[in-house]
Coordinates of C-alpha atoms in Angstrom, one line a residue:
X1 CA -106.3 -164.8 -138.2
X2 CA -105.7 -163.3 -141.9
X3 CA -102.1 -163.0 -142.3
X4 CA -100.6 -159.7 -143.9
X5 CA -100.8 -160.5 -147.7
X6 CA -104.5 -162.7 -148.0
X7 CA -105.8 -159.3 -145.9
X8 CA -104.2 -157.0 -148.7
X9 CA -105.4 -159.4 -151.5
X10 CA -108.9 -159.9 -150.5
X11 CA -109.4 -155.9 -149.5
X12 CA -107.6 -155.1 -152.9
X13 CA -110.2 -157.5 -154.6
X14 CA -113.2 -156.2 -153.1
X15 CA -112.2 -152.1 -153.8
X16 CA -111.6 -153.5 -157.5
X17 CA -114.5 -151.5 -159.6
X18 CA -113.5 -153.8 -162.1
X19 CA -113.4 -157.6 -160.6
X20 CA -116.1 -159.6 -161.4
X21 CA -115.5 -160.9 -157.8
X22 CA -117.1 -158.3 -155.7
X23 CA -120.5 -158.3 -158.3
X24 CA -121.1 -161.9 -157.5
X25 CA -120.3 -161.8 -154.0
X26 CA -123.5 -159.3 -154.4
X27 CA -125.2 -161.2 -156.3
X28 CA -125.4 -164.3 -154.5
X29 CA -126.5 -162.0 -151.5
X30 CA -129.3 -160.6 -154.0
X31 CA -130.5 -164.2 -154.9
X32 CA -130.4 -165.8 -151.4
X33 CA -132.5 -162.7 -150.6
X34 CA -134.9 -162.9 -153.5
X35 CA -135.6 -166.5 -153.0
X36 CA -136.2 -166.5 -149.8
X37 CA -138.1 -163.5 -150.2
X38 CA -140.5 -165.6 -153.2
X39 CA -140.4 -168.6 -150.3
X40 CA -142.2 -166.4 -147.8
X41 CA -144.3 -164.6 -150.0
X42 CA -145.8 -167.8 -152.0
X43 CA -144.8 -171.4 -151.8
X44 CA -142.6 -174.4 -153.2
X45 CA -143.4 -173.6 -156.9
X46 CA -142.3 -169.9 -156.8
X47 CA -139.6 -170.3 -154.8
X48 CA -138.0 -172.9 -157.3
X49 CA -139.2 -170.7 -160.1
X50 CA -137.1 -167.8 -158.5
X51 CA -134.5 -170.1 -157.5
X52 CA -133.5 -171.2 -160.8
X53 CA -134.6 -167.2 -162.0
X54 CA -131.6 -166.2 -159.8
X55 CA -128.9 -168.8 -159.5
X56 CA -129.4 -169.5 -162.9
X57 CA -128.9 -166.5 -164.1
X58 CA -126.3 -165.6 -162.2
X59 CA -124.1 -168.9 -163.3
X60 CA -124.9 -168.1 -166.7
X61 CA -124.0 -164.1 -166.4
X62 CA -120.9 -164.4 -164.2
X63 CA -119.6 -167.9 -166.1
X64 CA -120.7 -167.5 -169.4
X65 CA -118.4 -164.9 -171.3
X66 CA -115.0 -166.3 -169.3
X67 CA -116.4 -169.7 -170.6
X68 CA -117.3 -168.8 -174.2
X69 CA -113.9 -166.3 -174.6
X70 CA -111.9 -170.0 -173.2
X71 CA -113.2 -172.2 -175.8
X72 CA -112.9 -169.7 -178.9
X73 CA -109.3 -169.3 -177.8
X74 CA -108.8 -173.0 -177.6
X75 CA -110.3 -173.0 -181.2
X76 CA -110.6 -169.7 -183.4
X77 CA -107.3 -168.9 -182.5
X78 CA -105.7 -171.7 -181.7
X79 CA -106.8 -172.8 -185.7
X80 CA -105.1 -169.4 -186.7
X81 CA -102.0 -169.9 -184.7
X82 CA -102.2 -166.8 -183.3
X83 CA -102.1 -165.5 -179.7
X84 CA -105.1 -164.7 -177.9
X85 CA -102.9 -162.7 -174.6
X86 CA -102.2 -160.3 -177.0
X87 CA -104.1 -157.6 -176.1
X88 CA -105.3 -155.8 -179.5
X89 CA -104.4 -152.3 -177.9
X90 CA -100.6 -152.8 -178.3
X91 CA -101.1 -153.1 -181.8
X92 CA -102.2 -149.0 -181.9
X93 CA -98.9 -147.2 -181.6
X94 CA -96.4 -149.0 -183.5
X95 CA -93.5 -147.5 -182.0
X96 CA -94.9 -149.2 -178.4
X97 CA -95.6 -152.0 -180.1
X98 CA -92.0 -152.6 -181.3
X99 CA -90.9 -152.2 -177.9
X100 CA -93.2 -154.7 -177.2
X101 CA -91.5 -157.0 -179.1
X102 CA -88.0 -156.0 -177.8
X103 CA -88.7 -156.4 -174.3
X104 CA -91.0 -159.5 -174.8
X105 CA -89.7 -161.3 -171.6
X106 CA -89.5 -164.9 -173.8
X107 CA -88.6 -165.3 -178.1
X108 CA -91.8 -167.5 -178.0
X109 CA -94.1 -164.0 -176.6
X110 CA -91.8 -162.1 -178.9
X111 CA -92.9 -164.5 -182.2
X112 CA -96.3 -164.6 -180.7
X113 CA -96.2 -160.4 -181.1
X114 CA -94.4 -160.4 -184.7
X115 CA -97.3 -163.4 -185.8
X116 CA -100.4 -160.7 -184.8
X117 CA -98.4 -157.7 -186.5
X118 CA -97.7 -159.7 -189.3
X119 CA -101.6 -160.5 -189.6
X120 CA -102.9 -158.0 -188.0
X121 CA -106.3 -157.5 -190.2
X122 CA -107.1 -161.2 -189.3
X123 CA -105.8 -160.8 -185.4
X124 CA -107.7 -158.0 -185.0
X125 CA -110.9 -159.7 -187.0
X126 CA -110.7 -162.1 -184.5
X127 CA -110.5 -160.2 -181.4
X128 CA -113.5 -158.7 -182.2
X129 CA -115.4 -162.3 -183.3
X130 CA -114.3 -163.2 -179.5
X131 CA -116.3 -160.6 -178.0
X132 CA -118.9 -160.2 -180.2
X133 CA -119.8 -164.1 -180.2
X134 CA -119.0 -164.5 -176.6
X135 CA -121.3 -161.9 -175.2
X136 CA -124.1 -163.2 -177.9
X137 CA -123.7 -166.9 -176.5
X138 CA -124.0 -165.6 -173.2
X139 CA -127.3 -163.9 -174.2
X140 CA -128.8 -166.9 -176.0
X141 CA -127.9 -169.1 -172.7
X142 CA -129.8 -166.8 -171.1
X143 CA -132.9 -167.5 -173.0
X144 CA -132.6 -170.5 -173.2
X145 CA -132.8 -170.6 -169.3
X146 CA -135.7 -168.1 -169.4
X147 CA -137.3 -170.9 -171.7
X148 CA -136.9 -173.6 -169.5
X149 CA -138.0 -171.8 -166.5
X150 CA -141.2 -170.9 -167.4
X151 CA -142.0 -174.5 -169.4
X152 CA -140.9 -176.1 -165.8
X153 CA -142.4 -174.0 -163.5
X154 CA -146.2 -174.1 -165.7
X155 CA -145.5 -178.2 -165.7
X156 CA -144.8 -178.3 -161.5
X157 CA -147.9 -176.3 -161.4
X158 CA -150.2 -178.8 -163.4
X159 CA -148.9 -181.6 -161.6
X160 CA -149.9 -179.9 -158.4
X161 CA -153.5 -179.3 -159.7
X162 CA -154.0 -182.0 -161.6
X163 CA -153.0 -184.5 -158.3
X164 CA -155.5 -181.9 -156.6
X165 CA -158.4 -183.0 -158.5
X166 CA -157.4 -186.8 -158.9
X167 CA -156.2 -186.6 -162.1
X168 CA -154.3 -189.3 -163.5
X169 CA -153.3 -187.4 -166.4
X170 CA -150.0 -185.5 -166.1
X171 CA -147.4 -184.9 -168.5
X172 CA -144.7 -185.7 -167.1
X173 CA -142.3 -186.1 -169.6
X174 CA -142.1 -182.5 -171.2
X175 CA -138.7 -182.9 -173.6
X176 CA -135.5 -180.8 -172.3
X177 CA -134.9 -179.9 -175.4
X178 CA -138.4 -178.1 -175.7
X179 CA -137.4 -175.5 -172.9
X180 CA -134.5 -174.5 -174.9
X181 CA -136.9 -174.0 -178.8
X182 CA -137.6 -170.1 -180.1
X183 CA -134.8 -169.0 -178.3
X184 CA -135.0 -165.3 -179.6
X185 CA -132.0 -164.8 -181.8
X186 CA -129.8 -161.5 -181.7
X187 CA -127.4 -159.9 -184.1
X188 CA -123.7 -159.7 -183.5
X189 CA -122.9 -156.5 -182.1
X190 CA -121.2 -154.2 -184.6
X191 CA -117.4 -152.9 -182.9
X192 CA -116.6 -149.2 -182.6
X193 CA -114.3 -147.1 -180.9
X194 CA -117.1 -146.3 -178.2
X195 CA -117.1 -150.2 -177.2
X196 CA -113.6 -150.5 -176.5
X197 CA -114.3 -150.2 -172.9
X198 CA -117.0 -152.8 -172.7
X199 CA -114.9 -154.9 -174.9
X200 CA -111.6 -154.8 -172.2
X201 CA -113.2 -154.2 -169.3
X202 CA -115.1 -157.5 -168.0
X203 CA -117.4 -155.8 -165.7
X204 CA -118.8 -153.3 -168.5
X205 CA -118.5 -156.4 -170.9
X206 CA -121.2 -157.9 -168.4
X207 CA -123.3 -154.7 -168.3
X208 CA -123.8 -155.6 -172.0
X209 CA -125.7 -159.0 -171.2
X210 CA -127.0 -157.4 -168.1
X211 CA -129.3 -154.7 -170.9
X212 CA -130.3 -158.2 -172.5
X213 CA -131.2 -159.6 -169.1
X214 CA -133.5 -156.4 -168.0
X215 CA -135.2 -156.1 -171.4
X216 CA -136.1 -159.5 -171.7
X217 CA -137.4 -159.5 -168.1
X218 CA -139.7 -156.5 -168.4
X219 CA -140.9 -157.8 -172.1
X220 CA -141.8 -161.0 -171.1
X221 CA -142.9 -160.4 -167.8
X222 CA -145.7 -163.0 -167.5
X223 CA -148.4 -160.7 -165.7
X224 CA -148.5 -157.2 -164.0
X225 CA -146.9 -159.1 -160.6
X226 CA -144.0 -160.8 -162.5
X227 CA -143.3 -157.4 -164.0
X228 CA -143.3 -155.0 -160.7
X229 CA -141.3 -157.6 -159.1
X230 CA -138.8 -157.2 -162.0
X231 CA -138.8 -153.3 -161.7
X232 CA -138.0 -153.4 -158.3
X233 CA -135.4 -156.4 -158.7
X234 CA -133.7 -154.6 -161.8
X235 CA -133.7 -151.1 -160.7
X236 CA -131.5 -151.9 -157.6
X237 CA -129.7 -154.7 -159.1
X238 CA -128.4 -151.8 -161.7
X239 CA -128.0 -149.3 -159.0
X240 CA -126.0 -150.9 -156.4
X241 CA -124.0 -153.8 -158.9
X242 CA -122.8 -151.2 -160.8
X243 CA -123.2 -147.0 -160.0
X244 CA -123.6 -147.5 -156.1
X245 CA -120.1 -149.0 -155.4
X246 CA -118.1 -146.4 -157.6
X247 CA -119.9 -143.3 -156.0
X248 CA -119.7 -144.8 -152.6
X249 CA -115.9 -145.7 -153.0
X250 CA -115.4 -142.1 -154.5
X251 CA -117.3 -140.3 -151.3
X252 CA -115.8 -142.2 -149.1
X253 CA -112.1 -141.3 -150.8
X254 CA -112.9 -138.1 -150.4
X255 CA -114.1 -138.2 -147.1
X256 CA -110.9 -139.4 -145.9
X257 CA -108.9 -137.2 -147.1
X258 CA -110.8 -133.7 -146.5
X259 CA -111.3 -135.4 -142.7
X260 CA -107.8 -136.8 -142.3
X261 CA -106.1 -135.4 -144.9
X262 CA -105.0 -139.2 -146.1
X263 CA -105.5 -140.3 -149.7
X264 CA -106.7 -144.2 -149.9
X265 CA -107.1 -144.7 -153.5
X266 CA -103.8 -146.6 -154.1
X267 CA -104.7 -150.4 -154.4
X268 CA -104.7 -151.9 -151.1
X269 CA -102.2 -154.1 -151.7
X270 CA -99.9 -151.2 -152.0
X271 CA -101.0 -149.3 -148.9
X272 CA -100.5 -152.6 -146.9
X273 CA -97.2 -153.0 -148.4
X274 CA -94.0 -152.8 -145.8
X275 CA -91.8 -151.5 -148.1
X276 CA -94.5 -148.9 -149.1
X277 CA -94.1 -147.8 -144.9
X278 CA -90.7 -148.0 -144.9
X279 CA -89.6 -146.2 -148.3
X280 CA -91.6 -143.3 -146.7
X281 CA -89.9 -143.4 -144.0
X282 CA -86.2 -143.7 -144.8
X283 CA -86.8 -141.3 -147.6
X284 CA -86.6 -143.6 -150.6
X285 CA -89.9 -143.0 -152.1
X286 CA -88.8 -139.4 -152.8
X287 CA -85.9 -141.0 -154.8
X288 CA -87.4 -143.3 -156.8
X289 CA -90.5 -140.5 -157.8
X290 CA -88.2 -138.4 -159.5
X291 CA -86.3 -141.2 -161.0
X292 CA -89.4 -142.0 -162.2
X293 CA -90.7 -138.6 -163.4
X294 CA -86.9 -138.1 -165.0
X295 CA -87.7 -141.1 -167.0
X296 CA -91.0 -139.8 -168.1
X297 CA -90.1 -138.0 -171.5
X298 CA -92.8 -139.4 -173.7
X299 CA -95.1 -142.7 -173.7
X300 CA -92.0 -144.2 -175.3
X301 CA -89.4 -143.5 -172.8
X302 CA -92.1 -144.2 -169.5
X303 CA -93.7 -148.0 -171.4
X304 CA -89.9 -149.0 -171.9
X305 CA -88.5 -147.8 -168.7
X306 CA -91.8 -149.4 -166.8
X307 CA -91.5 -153.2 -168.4
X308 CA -87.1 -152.7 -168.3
X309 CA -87.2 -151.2 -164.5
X310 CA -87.3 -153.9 -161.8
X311 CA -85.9 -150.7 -159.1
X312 CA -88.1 -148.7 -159.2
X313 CA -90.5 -148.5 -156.1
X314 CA -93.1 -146.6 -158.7
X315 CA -93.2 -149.4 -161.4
X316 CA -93.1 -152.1 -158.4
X317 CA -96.5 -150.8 -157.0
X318 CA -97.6 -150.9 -160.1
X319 CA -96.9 -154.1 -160.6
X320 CA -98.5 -154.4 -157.1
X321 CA -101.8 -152.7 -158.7
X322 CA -102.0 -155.1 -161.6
X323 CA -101.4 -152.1 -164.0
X324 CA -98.5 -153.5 -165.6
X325 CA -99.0 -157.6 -166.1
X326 CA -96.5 -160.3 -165.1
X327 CA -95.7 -163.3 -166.9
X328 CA -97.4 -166.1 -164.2
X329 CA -95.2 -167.5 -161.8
X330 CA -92.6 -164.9 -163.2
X331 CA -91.5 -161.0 -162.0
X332 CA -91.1 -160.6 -165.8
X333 CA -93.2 -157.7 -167.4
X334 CA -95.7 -159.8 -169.8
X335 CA -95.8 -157.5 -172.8
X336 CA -98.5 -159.1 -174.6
X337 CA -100.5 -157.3 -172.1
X338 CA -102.1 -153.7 -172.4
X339 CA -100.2 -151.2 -169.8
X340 CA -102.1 -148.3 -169.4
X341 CA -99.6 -145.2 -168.9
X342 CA -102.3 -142.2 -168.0
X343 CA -101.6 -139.0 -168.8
X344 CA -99.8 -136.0 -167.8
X345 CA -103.2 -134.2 -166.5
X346 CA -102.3 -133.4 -162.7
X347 CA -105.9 -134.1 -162.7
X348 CA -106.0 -137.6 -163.9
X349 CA -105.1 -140.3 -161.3
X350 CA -105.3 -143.4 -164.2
X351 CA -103.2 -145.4 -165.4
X352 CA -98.7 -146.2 -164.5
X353 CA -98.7 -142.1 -164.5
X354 CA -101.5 -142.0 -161.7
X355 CA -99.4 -144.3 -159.2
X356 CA -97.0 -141.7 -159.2
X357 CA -99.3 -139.1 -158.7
X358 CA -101.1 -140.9 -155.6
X359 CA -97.8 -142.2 -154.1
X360 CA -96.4 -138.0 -154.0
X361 CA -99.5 -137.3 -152.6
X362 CA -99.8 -139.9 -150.0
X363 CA -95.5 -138.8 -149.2
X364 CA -96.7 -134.8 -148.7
X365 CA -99.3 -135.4 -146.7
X366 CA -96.8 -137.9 -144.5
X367 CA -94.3 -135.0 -144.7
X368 CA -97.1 -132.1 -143.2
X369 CA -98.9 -134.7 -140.9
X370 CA -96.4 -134.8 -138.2
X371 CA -97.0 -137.7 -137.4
X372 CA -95.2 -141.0 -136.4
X373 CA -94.7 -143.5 -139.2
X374 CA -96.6 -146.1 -137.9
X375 CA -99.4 -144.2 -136.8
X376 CA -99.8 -142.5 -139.9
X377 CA -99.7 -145.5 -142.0
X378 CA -101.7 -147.4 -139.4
X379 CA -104.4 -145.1 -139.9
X380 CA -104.5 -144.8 -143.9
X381 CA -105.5 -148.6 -143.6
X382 CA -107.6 -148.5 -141.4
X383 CA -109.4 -146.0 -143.7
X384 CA -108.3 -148.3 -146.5
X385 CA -110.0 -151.2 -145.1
X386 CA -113.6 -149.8 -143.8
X387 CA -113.9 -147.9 -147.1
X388 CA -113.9 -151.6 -148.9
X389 CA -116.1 -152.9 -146.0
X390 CA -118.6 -150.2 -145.8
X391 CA -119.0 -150.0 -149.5
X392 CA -119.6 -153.8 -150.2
X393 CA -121.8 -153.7 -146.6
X394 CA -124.3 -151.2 -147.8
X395 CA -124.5 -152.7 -151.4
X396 CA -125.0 -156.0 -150.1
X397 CA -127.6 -155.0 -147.5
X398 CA -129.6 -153.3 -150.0
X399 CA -129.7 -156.1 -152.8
X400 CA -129.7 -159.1 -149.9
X401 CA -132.3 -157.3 -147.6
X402 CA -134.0 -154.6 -148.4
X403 CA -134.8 -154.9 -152.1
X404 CA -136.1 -159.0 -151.2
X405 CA -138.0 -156.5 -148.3
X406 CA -139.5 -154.4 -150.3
X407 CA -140.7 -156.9 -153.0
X408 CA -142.1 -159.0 -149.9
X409 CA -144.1 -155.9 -148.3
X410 CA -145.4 -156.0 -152.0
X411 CA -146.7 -158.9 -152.1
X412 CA -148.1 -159.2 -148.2
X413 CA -150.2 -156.1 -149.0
X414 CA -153.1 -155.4 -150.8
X415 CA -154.5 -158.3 -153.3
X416 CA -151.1 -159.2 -154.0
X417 CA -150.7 -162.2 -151.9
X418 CA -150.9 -164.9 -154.3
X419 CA -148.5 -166.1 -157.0
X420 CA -150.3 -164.8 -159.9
X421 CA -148.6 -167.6 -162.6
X422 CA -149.7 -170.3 -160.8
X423 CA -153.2 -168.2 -160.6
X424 CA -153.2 -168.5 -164.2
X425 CA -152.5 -171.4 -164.8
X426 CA -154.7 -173.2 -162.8
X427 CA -157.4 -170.8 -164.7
X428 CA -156.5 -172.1 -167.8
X429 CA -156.9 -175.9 -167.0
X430 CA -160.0 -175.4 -164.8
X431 CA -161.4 -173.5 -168.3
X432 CA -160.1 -177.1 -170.5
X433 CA -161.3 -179.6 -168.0

């Protein structure tokens, strides 16, 4: 049985729009389907072709920007003595900033801060290298792969027809390094304001490489099969990795609360939370809202009262949410790290500000529901918990079964049936012998 906290942790993971752990949970469903799919649908030669295609791919698009960002750390920065925790946002408003420094929760993370401000035109030079060159190695990897693929799979087929026809001659010895030559080169992408969210947020970081991925499939497709398989494997890879689980999270939010009249987009780890059930019901949540709320004068006032409160039921849920960072292994507020405060806009459920907006909500409807305690908090996590379920249920479903369906019915209809590379192949050498 799941105890308590691992169920809150793993639910709060998988309703995270912005974990990189949900998006290869579905891709590893996607690949196991699409291999098993190009298994069926051909033989040994295009099921390894789609095997590495996939797995490949997906080690490389998952792995390849935490890798590349770990090593320039270890070296750019490391060789500039600078920080790379500190999040390139705090430098923005320099009054923030200096609060930064002031409630830096060690002197070392205090120096660390006054190091970057001091150079911040070579900090900042090098935050933006980091993502730039990270994102770029990922893509060349990628090609390289791509490179590979297609130099093995052509060899496995010549060594299947060439043992066909008794022919001693086989070339077995293709050099690695030859799969990975012409790799296409790309420029480093230029940094505005409008790729500030790609740049922070690793999932839309990914969507980057993903663009790269999709282009490169559909240009070098190697024949009319190779490409349709690739419009139907990119068009739902697109729709359910990254738009599906948002709207489907969002309808399902607002299902539960025009049905029930219950809000579930806190983080699940704060709607599992005891303390959650119990400050609602003794009455303490109200308190520590308003203490909250009195403390919010102006970004300021809220950033230093949120990394200086430890009280506070609204800054601990917060904590709980991952909106304000914690040094590790610590219940210190880390303020290298960017804290996103939200903004006044009753509208606007973002951000330190936005916990405070859903926790009210969640207390009034507790207040007008009537109900017991434990029923009503029962039932918000119930709601809570089949939200995450059904969402990653149908997005797996339809990138593990029926988009590997669909590209199978493809090829088992029409004069389809055949794997078209090794078709051409075999053309070519039958032409040279």
């Amino acid at each position: 049985m799941i105890s308590g906290i691992n169920a809150s942790t793993i639910y709060s993971v998988l309703g995270n729009n912005s974990s990189l752990i949900p998006l290869g949970i579905k891709d590893v469903a996607n690949s196991c389907g699409l291999t098993t799919a190009s298994y069926i649908a051909g033989d040994s030669v295009e099921g390894k072709d789609r095997f590495i295609d996939e797995f490949g791919t997906q080690a490389i698009w998952l792995g390849g920007i935490p890798t590349y960002k770990y090593l320039l750390d270890k070296t750019m920065f490391k060789a500039a003595k600078l920080d790379p925790k500190i999040d390139v946002r705090i430098l923005k408003d320099k009054n923030i900033l200096q609060a930064a420094q002031d409630f830096a929760p060690t002197k070392e993370i205090e120096n660390s801060i006054g190091k970057a401000v001091k150079q911040q035109k070579l900090f900042k030079g090098l935050t933006l290298a980091k993502f730039g060159l990270s994102t770029l190695l990922t893509m060349i990897s990628y090609f390289a792969l791509t490179k590979f693929r297609h130099k093995y799979t052509e060899n496995q087929i010549k060594k299947d027809f060439l043992a066909k026809q008794n022919n001693q001659y086989y070339d077995k010895n293709i050099p690695f390094s030859s799969a990975f030559s012409n790799i296409h080169k790309a420029k480093q992408p230029s940094f505005t304001g409008g790729l500030q969210n790609f740049m922070f947020d690793p999932v839309k970081n990914l969507m980057i490489v993903d663009g790269v991925i999709t282009g490169e499939r559909f240009a070098h497709s190697r024949n009319p099969q190779d490409f349709m398989g690739y419009v139907i494997k990119e068009g739902s890879f697109w729709l359910f990795m990254y738009w599906a689980g948002s709207l489907i999270s969002n309808a399902l939010e607002k299902h539960a609360e025009k049905k029930h009249n219950k809000s579930i987009d806190l983080d699940a780890r704060v709607i599992e939370s005891q303390k959650l059930r119990d400050s609602i019901f003794d009455g303490s949540l109200k308190k520590h809202i308003e203490a909250f709320k009195n403390a919010d004068k102006s970004d300021l006032d809220l950033y230093k009262y949120a990394v200086s409160q430890k009280d506070n039921l609204v800054v601990e849920m917060a904590k709980k949410s991952d909106i304000i960072s914690l040094l590790k292994n610590s219940d210190k507020v880390d303020t290298r790290a960017y804290l996103n405060l939200g903004n006044t806009n009753a509208d606007d459920f973002g951000g330190l500000r936005g916990v405070c907006k859903k926790l009210e909500k969640l207390l009034n409807q507790y207040e007008t529901s009537n109900e017991d305690i434990d029923v009503f908090m029962k039932s918000v996590r119930k709601l809570k918990r089949g939200s995450v379920l059904k969402n990653m249920g149908a997005c797996i479903g339809a990138l593990g079964v029926v988009a590997p369906a669909i590209m199978l019915l493809m090829r088992k209809t029409g004069d389809n049936s055949e794997y078209q590379v090794k078709k051409d192949v075999e053309a070519k050498l039958k032409a040279n012998a």
